[in-house]
Short mmCIF file of C-alpha atoms and ligand atoms in Angstrom, two decimals:
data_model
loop_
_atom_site.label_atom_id
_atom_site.label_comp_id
_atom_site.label_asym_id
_atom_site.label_seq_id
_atom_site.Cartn_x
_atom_site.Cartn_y
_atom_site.Cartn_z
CA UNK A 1 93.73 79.32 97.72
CA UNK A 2 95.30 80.33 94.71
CA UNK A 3 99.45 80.80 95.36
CA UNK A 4 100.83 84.39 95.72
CA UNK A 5 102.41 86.06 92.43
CA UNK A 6 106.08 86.52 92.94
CA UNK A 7 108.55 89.33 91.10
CA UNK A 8 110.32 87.35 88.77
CA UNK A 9 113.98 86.10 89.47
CA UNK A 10 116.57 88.49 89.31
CA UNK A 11 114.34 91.71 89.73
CA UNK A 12 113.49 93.72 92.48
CA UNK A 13 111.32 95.77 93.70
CA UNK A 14 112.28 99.16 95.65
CA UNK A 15 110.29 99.48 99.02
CA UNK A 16 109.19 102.46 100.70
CA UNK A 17 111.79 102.23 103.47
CA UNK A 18 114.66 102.14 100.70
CA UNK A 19 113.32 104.79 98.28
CA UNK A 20 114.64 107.10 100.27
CA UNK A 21 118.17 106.46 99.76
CA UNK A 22 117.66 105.83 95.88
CA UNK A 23 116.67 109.18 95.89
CA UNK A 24 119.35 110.93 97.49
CA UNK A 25 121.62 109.05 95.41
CA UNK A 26 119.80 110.48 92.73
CA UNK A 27 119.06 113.85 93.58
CA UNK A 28 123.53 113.74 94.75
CA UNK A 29 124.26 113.21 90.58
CA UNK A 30 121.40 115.18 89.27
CA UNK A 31 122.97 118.16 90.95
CA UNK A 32 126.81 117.36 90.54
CA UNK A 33 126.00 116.21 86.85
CA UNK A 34 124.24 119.70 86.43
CA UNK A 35 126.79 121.34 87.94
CA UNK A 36 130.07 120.03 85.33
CA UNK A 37 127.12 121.51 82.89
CA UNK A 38 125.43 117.60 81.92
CA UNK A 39 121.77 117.76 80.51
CA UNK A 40 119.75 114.34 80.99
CA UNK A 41 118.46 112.64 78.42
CA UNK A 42 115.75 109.98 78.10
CA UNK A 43 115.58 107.06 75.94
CA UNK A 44 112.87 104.79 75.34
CA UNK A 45 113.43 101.04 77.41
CA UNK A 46 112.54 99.17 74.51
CA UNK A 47 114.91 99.33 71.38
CA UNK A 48 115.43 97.50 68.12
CA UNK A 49 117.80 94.26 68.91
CA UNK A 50 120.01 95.60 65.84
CA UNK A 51 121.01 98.45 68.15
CA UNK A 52 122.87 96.30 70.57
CA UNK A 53 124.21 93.56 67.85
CA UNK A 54 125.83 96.79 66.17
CA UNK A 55 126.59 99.01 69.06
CA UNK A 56 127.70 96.29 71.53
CA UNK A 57 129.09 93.88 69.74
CA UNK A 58 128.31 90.45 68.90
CA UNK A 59 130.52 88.52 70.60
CA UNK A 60 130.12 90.40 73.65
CA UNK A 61 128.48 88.39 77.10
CA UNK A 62 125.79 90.87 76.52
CA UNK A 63 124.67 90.25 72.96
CA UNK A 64 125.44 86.32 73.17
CA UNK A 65 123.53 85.74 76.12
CA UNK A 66 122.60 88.26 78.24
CA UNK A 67 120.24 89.97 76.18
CA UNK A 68 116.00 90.31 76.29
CA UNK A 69 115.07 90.16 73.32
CA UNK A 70 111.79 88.64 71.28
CA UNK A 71 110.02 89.21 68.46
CA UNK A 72 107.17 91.56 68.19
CA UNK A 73 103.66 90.73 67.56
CA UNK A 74 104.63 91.64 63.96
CA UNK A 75 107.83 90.19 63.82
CA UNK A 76 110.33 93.01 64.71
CA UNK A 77 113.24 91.94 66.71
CA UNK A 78 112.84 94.10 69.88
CA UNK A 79 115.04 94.05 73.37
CA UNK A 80 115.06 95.57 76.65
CA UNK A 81 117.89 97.81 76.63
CA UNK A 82 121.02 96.03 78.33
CA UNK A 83 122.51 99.01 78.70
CA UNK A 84 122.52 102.55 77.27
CA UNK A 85 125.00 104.08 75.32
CA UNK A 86 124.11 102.26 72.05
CA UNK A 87 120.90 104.58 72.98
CA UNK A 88 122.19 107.39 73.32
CA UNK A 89 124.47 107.50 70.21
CA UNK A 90 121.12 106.04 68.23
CA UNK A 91 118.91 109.44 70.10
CA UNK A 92 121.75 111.86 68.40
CA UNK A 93 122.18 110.49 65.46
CA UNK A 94 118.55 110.53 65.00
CA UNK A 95 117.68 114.08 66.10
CA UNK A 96 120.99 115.59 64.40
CA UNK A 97 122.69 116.27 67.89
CA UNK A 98 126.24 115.67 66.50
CA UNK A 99 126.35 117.80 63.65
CA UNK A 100 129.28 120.19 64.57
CA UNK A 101 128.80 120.54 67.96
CA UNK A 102 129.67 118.75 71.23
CA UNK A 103 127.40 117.10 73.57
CA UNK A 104 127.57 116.42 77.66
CA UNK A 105 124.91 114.71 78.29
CA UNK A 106 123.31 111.81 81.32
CA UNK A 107 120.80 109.77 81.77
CA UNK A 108 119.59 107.28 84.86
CA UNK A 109 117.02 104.03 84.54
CA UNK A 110 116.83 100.25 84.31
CA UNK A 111 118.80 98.31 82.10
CA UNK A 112 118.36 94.50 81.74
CA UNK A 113 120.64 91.43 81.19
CA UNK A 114 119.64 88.17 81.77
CA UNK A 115 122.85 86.84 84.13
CA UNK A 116 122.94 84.43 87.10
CA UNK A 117 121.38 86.67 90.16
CA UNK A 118 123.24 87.13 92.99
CA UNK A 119 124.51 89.93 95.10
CA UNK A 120 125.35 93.08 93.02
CA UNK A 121 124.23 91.29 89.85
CA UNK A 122 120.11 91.36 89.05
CA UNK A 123 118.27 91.13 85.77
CA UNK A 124 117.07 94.34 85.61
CA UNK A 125 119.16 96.78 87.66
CA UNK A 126 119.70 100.29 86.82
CA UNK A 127 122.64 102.61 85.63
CA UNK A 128 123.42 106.18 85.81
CA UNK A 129 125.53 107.20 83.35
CA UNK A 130 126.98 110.22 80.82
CA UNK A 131 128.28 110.35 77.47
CA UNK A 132 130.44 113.13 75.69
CA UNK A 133 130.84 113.49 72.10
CA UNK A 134 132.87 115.54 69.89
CA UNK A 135 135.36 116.00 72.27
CA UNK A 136 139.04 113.78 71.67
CA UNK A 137 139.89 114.08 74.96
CA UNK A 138 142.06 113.26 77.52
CA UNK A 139 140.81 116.38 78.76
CA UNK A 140 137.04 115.01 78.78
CA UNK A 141 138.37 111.91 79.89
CA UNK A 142 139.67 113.47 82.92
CA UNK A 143 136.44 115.59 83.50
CA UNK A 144 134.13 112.37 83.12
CA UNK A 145 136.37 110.91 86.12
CA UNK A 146 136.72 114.01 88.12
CA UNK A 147 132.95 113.92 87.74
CA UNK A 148 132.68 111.11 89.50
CA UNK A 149 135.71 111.13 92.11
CA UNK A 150 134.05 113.88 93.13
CA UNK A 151 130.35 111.78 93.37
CA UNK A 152 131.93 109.21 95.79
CA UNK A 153 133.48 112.47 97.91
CA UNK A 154 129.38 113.62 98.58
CA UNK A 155 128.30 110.52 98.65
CA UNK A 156 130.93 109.74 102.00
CA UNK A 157 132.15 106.60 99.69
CA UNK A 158 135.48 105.52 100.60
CA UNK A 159 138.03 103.35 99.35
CA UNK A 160 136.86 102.87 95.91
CA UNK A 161 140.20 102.56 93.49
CA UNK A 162 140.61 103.59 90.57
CA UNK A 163 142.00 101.29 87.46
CA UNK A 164 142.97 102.49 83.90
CA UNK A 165 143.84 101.67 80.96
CA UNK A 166 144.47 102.62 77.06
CA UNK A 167 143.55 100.21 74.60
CA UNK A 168 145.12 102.09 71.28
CA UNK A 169 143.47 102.68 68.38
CA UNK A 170 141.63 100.45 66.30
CA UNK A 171 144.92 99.45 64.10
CA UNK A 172 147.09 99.08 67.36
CA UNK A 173 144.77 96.91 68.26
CA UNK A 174 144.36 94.43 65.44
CA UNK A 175 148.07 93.87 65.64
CA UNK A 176 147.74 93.51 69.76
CA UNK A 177 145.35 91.17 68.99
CA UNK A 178 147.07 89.12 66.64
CA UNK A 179 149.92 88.68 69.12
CA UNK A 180 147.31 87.46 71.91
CA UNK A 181 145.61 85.14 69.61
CA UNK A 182 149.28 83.26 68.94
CA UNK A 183 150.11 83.57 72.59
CA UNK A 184 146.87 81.80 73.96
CA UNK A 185 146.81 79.27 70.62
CA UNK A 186 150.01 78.12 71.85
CA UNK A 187 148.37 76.68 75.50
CA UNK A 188 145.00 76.38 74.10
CA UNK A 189 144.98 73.23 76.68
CA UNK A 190 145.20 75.78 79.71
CA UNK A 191 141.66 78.20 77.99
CA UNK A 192 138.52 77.45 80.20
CA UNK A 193 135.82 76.85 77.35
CA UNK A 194 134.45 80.44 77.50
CA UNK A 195 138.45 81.74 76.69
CA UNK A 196 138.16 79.05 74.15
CA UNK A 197 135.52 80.69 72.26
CA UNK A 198 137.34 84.54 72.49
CA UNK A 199 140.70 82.83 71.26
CA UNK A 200 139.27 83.69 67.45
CA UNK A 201 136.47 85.89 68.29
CA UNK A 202 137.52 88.55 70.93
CA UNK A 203 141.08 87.94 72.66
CA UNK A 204 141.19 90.09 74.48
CA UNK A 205 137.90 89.75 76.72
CA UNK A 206 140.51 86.30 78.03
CA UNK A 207 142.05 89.09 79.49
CA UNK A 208 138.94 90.01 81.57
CA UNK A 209 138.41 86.37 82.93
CA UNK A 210 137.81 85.91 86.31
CA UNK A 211 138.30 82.35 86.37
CA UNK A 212 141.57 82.16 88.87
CA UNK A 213 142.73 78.75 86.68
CA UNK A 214 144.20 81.02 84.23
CA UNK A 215 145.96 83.80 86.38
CA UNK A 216 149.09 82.70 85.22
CA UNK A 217 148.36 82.56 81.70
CA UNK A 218 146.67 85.99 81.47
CA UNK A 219 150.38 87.39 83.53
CA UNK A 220 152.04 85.94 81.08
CA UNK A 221 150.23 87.56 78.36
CA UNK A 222 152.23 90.20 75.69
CA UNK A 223 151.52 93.46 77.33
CA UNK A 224 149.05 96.36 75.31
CA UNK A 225 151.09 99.14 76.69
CA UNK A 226 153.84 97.57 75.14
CA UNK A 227 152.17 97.79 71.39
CA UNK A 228 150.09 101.21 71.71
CA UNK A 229 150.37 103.39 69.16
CA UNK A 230 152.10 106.98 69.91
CA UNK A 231 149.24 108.44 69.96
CA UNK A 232 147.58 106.69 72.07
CA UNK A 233 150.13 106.53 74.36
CA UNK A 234 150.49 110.45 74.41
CA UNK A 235 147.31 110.89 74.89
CA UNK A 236 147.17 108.29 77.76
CA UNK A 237 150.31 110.34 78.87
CA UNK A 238 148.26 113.09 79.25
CA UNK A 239 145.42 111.74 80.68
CA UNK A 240 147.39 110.49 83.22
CA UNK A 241 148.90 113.83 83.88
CA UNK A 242 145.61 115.57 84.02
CA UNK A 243 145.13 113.03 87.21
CA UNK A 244 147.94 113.52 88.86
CA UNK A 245 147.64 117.33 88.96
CA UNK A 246 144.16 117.21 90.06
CA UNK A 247 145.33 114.92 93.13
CA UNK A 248 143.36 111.70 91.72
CA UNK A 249 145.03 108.32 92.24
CA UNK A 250 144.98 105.77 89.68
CA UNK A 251 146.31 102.46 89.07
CA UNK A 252 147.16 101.32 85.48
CA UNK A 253 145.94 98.36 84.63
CA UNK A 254 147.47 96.60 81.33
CA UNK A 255 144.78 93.71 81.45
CA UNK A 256 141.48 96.10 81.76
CA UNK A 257 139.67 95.85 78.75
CA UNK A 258 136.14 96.31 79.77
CA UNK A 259 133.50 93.99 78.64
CA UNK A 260 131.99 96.10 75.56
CA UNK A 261 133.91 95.91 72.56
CA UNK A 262 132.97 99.55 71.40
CA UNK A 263 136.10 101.08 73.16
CA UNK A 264 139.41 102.81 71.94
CA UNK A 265 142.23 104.23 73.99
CA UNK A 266 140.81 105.36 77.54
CA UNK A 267 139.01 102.80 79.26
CA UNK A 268 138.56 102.81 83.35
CA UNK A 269 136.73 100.94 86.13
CA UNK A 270 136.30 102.47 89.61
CA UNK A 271 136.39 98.98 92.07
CA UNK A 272 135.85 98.58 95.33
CA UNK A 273 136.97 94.98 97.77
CA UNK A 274 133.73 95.65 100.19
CA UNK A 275 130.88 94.04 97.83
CA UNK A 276 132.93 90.75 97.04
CA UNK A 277 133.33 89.90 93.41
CA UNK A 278 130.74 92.47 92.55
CA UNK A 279 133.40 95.28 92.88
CA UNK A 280 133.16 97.94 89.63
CA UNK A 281 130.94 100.15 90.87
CA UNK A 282 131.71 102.60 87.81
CA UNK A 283 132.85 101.68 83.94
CA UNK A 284 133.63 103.56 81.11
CA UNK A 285 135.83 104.93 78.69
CA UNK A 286 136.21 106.08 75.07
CA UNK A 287 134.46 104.84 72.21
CA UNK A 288 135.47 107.13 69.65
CA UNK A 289 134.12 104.55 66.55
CA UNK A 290 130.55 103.90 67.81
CA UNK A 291 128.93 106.77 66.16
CA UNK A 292 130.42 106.15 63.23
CA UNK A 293 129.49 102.23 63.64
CA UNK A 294 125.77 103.24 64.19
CA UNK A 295 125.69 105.20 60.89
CA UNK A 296 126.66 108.57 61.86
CA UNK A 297 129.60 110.44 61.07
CA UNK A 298 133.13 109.18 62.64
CA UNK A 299 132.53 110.90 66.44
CA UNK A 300 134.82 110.75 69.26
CA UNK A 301 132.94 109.78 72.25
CA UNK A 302 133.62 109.21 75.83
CA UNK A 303 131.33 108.40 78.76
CA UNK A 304 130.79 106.24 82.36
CA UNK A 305 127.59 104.09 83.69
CA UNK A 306 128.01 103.90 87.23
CA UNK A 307 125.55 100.62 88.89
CA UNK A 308 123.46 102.14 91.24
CA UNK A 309 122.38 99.11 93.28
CA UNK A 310 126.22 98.60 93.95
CA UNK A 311 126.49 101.79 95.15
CA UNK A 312 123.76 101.93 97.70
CA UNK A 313 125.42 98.22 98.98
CA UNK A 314 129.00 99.83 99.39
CA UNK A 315 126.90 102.88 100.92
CA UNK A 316 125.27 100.71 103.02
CA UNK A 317 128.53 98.64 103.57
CA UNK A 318 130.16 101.64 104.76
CA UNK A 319 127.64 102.49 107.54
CA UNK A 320 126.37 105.54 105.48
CA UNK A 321 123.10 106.54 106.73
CA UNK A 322 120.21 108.03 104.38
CA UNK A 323 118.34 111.05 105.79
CA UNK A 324 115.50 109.51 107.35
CA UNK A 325 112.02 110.75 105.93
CA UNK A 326 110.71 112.97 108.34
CA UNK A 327 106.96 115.11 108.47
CA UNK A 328 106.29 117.92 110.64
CA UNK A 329 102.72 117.74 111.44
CA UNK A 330 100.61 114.57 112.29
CA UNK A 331 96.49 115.88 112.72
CA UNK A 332 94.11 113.92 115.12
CA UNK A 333 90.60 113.93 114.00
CA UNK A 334 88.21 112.16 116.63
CA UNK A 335 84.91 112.32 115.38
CA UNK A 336 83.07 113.29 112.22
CA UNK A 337 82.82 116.80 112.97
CA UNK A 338 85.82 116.96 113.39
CA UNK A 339 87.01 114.88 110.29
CA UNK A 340 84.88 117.45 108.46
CA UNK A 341 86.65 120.39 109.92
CA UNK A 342 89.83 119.37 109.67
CA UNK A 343 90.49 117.87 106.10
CA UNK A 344 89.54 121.51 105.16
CA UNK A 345 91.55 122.97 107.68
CA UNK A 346 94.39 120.84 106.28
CA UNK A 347 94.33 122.20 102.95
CA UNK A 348 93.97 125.83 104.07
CA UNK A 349 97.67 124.69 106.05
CA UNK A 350 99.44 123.42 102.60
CA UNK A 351 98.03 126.81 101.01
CA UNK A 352 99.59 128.92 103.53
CA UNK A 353 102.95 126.99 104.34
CA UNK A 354 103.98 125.68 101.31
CA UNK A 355 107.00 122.69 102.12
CA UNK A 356 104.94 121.79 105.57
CA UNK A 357 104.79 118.27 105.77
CA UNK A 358 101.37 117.13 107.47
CA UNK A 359 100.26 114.05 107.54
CA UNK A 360 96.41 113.89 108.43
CA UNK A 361 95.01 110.60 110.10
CA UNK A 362 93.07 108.98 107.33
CA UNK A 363 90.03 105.98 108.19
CA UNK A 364 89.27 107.28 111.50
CA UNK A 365 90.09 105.32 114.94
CA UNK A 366 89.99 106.29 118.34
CA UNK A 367 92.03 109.14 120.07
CA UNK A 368 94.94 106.63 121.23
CA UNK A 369 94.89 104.75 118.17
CA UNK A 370 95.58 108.30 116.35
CA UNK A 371 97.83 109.21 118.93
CA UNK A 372 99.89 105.85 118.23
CA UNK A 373 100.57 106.70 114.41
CA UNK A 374 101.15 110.07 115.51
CA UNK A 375 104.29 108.85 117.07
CA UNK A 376 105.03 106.17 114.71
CA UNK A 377 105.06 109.02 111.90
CA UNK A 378 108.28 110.91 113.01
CA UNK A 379 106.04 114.27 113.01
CA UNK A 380 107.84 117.24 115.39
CA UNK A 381 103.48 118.12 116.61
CA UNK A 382 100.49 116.65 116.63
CA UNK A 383 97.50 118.61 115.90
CA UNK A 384 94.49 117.44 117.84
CA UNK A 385 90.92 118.55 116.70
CA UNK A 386 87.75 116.24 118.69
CA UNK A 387 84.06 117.34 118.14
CA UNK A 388 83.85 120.04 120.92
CA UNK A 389 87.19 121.84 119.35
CA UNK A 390 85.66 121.50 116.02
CA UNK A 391 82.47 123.55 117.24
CA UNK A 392 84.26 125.82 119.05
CA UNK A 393 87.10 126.54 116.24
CA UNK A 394 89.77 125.19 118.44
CA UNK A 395 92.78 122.95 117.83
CA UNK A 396 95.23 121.17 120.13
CA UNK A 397 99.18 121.62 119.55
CA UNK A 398 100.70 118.88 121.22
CA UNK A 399 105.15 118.52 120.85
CA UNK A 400 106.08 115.28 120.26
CA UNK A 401 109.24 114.99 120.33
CA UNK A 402 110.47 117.56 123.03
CA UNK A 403 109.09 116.09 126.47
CA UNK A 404 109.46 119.33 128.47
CA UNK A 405 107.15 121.16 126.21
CA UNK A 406 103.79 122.03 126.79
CA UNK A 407 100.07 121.45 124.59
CA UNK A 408 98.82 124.12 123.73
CA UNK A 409 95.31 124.93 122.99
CA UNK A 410 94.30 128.19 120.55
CA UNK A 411 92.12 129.32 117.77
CA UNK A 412 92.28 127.76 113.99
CA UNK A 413 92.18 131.52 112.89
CA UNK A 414 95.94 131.94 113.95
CA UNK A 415 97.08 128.48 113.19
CA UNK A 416 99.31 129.24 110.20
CA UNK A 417 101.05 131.78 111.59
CA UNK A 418 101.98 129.97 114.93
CA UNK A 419 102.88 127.05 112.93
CA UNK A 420 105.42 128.73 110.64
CA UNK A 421 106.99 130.03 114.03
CA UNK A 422 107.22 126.83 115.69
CA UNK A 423 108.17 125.15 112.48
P1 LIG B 501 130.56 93.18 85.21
O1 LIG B 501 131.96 92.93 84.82
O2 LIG B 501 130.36 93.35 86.68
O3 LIG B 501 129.60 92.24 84.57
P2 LIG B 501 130.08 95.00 83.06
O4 LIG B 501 131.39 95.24 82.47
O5 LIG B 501 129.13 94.06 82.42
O6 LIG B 501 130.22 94.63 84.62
P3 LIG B 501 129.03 97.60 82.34
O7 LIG B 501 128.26 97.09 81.20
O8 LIG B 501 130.23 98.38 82.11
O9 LIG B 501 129.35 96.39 83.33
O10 LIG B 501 128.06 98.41 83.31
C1 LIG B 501 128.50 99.45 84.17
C2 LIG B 501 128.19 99.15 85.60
O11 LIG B 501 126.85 98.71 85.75
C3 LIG B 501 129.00 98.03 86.21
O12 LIG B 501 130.25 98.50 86.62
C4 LIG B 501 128.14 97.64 87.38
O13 LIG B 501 128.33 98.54 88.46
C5 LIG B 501 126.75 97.81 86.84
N1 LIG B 501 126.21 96.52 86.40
C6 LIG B 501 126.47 95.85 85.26
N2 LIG B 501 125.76 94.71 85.17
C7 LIG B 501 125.01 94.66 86.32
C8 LIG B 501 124.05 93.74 86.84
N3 LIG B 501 123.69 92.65 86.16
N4 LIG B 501 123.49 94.00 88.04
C9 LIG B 501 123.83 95.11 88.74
N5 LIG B 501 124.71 96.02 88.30
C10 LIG B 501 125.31 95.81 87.11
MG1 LIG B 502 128.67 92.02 82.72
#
């Protein structure tokens, strides 16, 4: 026999019995995102691989190996999108969105990277995310984390901290950088080999290592906050002010510098200790030269992307429960007649009670087989139709759920009403 297909490494699928908690979590930020005035946009999966080389950077993890990318049958360079602001700064370029106006908009879908699988980290996973533009900030800044301090609140997520940092202008920068450069040349010996490849390419991702080998060396490390620009530390001032007055905790973090190399000033990570080294559940921050890196006019730009399987592993961590599908109505059909009688009868139900939730037994079976899925299916009544109610325009209206409560037997005429009491 020929050997069962399997999903490929990395990638999931999403079963029935979890759907419904990917949809809450959806349906939680479509609302709250609509709410702070956010309208979604959509973006195609498959981009150009320039995007990403110009949007994420090239000596990112993401463009140097993480990325999906292969040439088209007519030779195009084309990638599965890794992630998706690049997109969404391409989208408003491209449809004049920017021109002297601002812009709040989200979007939610899969983004793909190829990276080791384990828990929290998958191949293709998905993102739900927002992007602001136009706006300098910090006041955006704070709304974009407001936003989503408030999405853990309805979402009953707990103990999820909050880290930030600024990382200056462009020009502060540079001259940060230059001082981390000379401070890890001079113990070069101590890099691991990927910190040996930043030293001349991106410094300050060293900062970001997780390797424990070079704790020390990372502490000892010439401090950004140190070498900000005014600027950028008054409007980090701010920022931080913003935070404190709308009772949100934070913890400033001097080595976050967040793995895309498109930020300036404001960058954040919301992190949790309950899903083991897997702990940002949330990233973002400001990336006020993007648009202008992508060909646009110079933007400021600020948004989050939030990892939505982490989120439904802390939810599940924390013992949240998802609203368990329910239907109201399971209908019994024993016989053809009957069959006949009642898929019509059925649809005359879902005409007259729009909402009612009916599931009708589909490929026959015998009363107690019927009976068992009746049960199984979480329905509050079972309707019960054999041949003799079918000729005689009768149906059975059995509780379920509520022991003490009688069947009933009546007319099909009245059904919808007596249903819409009951129900
Ligand atoms: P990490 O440091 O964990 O690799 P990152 O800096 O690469 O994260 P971002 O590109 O900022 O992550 O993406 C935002 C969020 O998307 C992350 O905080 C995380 O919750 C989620 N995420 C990123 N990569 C993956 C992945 N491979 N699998 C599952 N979720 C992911
Ligand atoms: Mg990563």
């Amino acid at each position: 026999m020929a050997k069962n297909i399997q999903s490929i490494r990395g990638v999931h699928d999403i079963l029935p019995e979890q759907s419904a908690a990917w949809q809450h979590l959806e349906e939680t930020v479509r609302s709250l995102l609509a709410e702070y005035g956010y309208s979604e946009i959509r973006t195609p999966i498959l981009e150009s691989t320039e995007l990403f080389h110009r949007g994420v950077g090239e000596v990112t993890d993401i463009v140097e190996k993480e990325m999906y990318a292969f040439a088209d049958r007519n030779g195009d360079s084309i990638a599965l999108r890794p992630e998706n602001t690049a997109s969404c700064v391409r989208a408003c370029i491209q449809h004049g969105l920017l021109h002297n106006q601002q812009q709040r908009i989200w979007y939610a879908g899969p983004m793909f990277r190829r990276e080791r699988p384990q828990k929290g980290r998958y191949r293709q996973f998905h993102q739900v995310g927002a992007e602001t533009f136009n706006i300098p900030g910090p006041d955006i800044d704070a709304e974009l984390i407001a936003m989503t301090a408030r999405l853990w609140q309805r979402l009953g997520l707990k103990n999820i901290r909050l880290e930030l940092n600024s990382l200056g202008t462009p020009e502060s920068r540079a001259a940060y950088r230059a001082l981390l450069t000379e401070h890890f040349s001079a113990h070069e010996e101590l890099l691991d080999e990927d910190s040996k490849r930043r030293l001349h390419t991106n410094p300050l991702r060293i900062l970001d290592t997780k390797n424990p080998a070079m704790r020390d060396l990372v502490a000892a490390a010439p401090d950004l906050h140190d070498h900000l620009d005014q600027e950028s530390a008054d409007h980090f001032a701010d920022l931080c002010r913003m935070l404190d007055m709308m009772g949100i905790d934070y913890i400033i973090n001097p080595r976050l510098v967040r793995g895309l190399d498109y930020y300036t000033r404001t960058v954040f990570e919301w992190i949790t200790d309950e899903l083991g080294a897997q702990g940002t559940v949330c990233g973002g921050g400001r990336y006020d030269g993007l648009v202008e890196q992508l060909g646009g006019k110079s933007t400021p730009g600020c948004g989050f992307a939030m990892g939505t399987e982490r989120l439904l592993e802390l939810m599940q961590a924390q013992g949240i429960e998802n609203q368990q599908t329910t239907t109201d109505i399971y209908m019994v059909l024993v016989g053809n007649e009957a069959i006949q009688t009642g898929m019509a009868l059925a649809e005359q139900l879902r005409t007259a009670l729009p909402g009612l939730q009916l599931l009708m037994n589909a490929g026959g079976g015998s009363f107690k087989s019927q009976m068992k899925r009746a049960d199984k299916s979480t329905a509050t009544y079972a309707l019960i139709m054999g041949e003799e109610e079918a000729r005689n325009g009768q149906i059975n209206i059995k509780p379920l759920r509520d022991k003490d409560a009688q069947q009933q037997i009546m007319s099909i005429d009245g059904l919808a009403e007596q249903l819409q009491s009951l129900l």
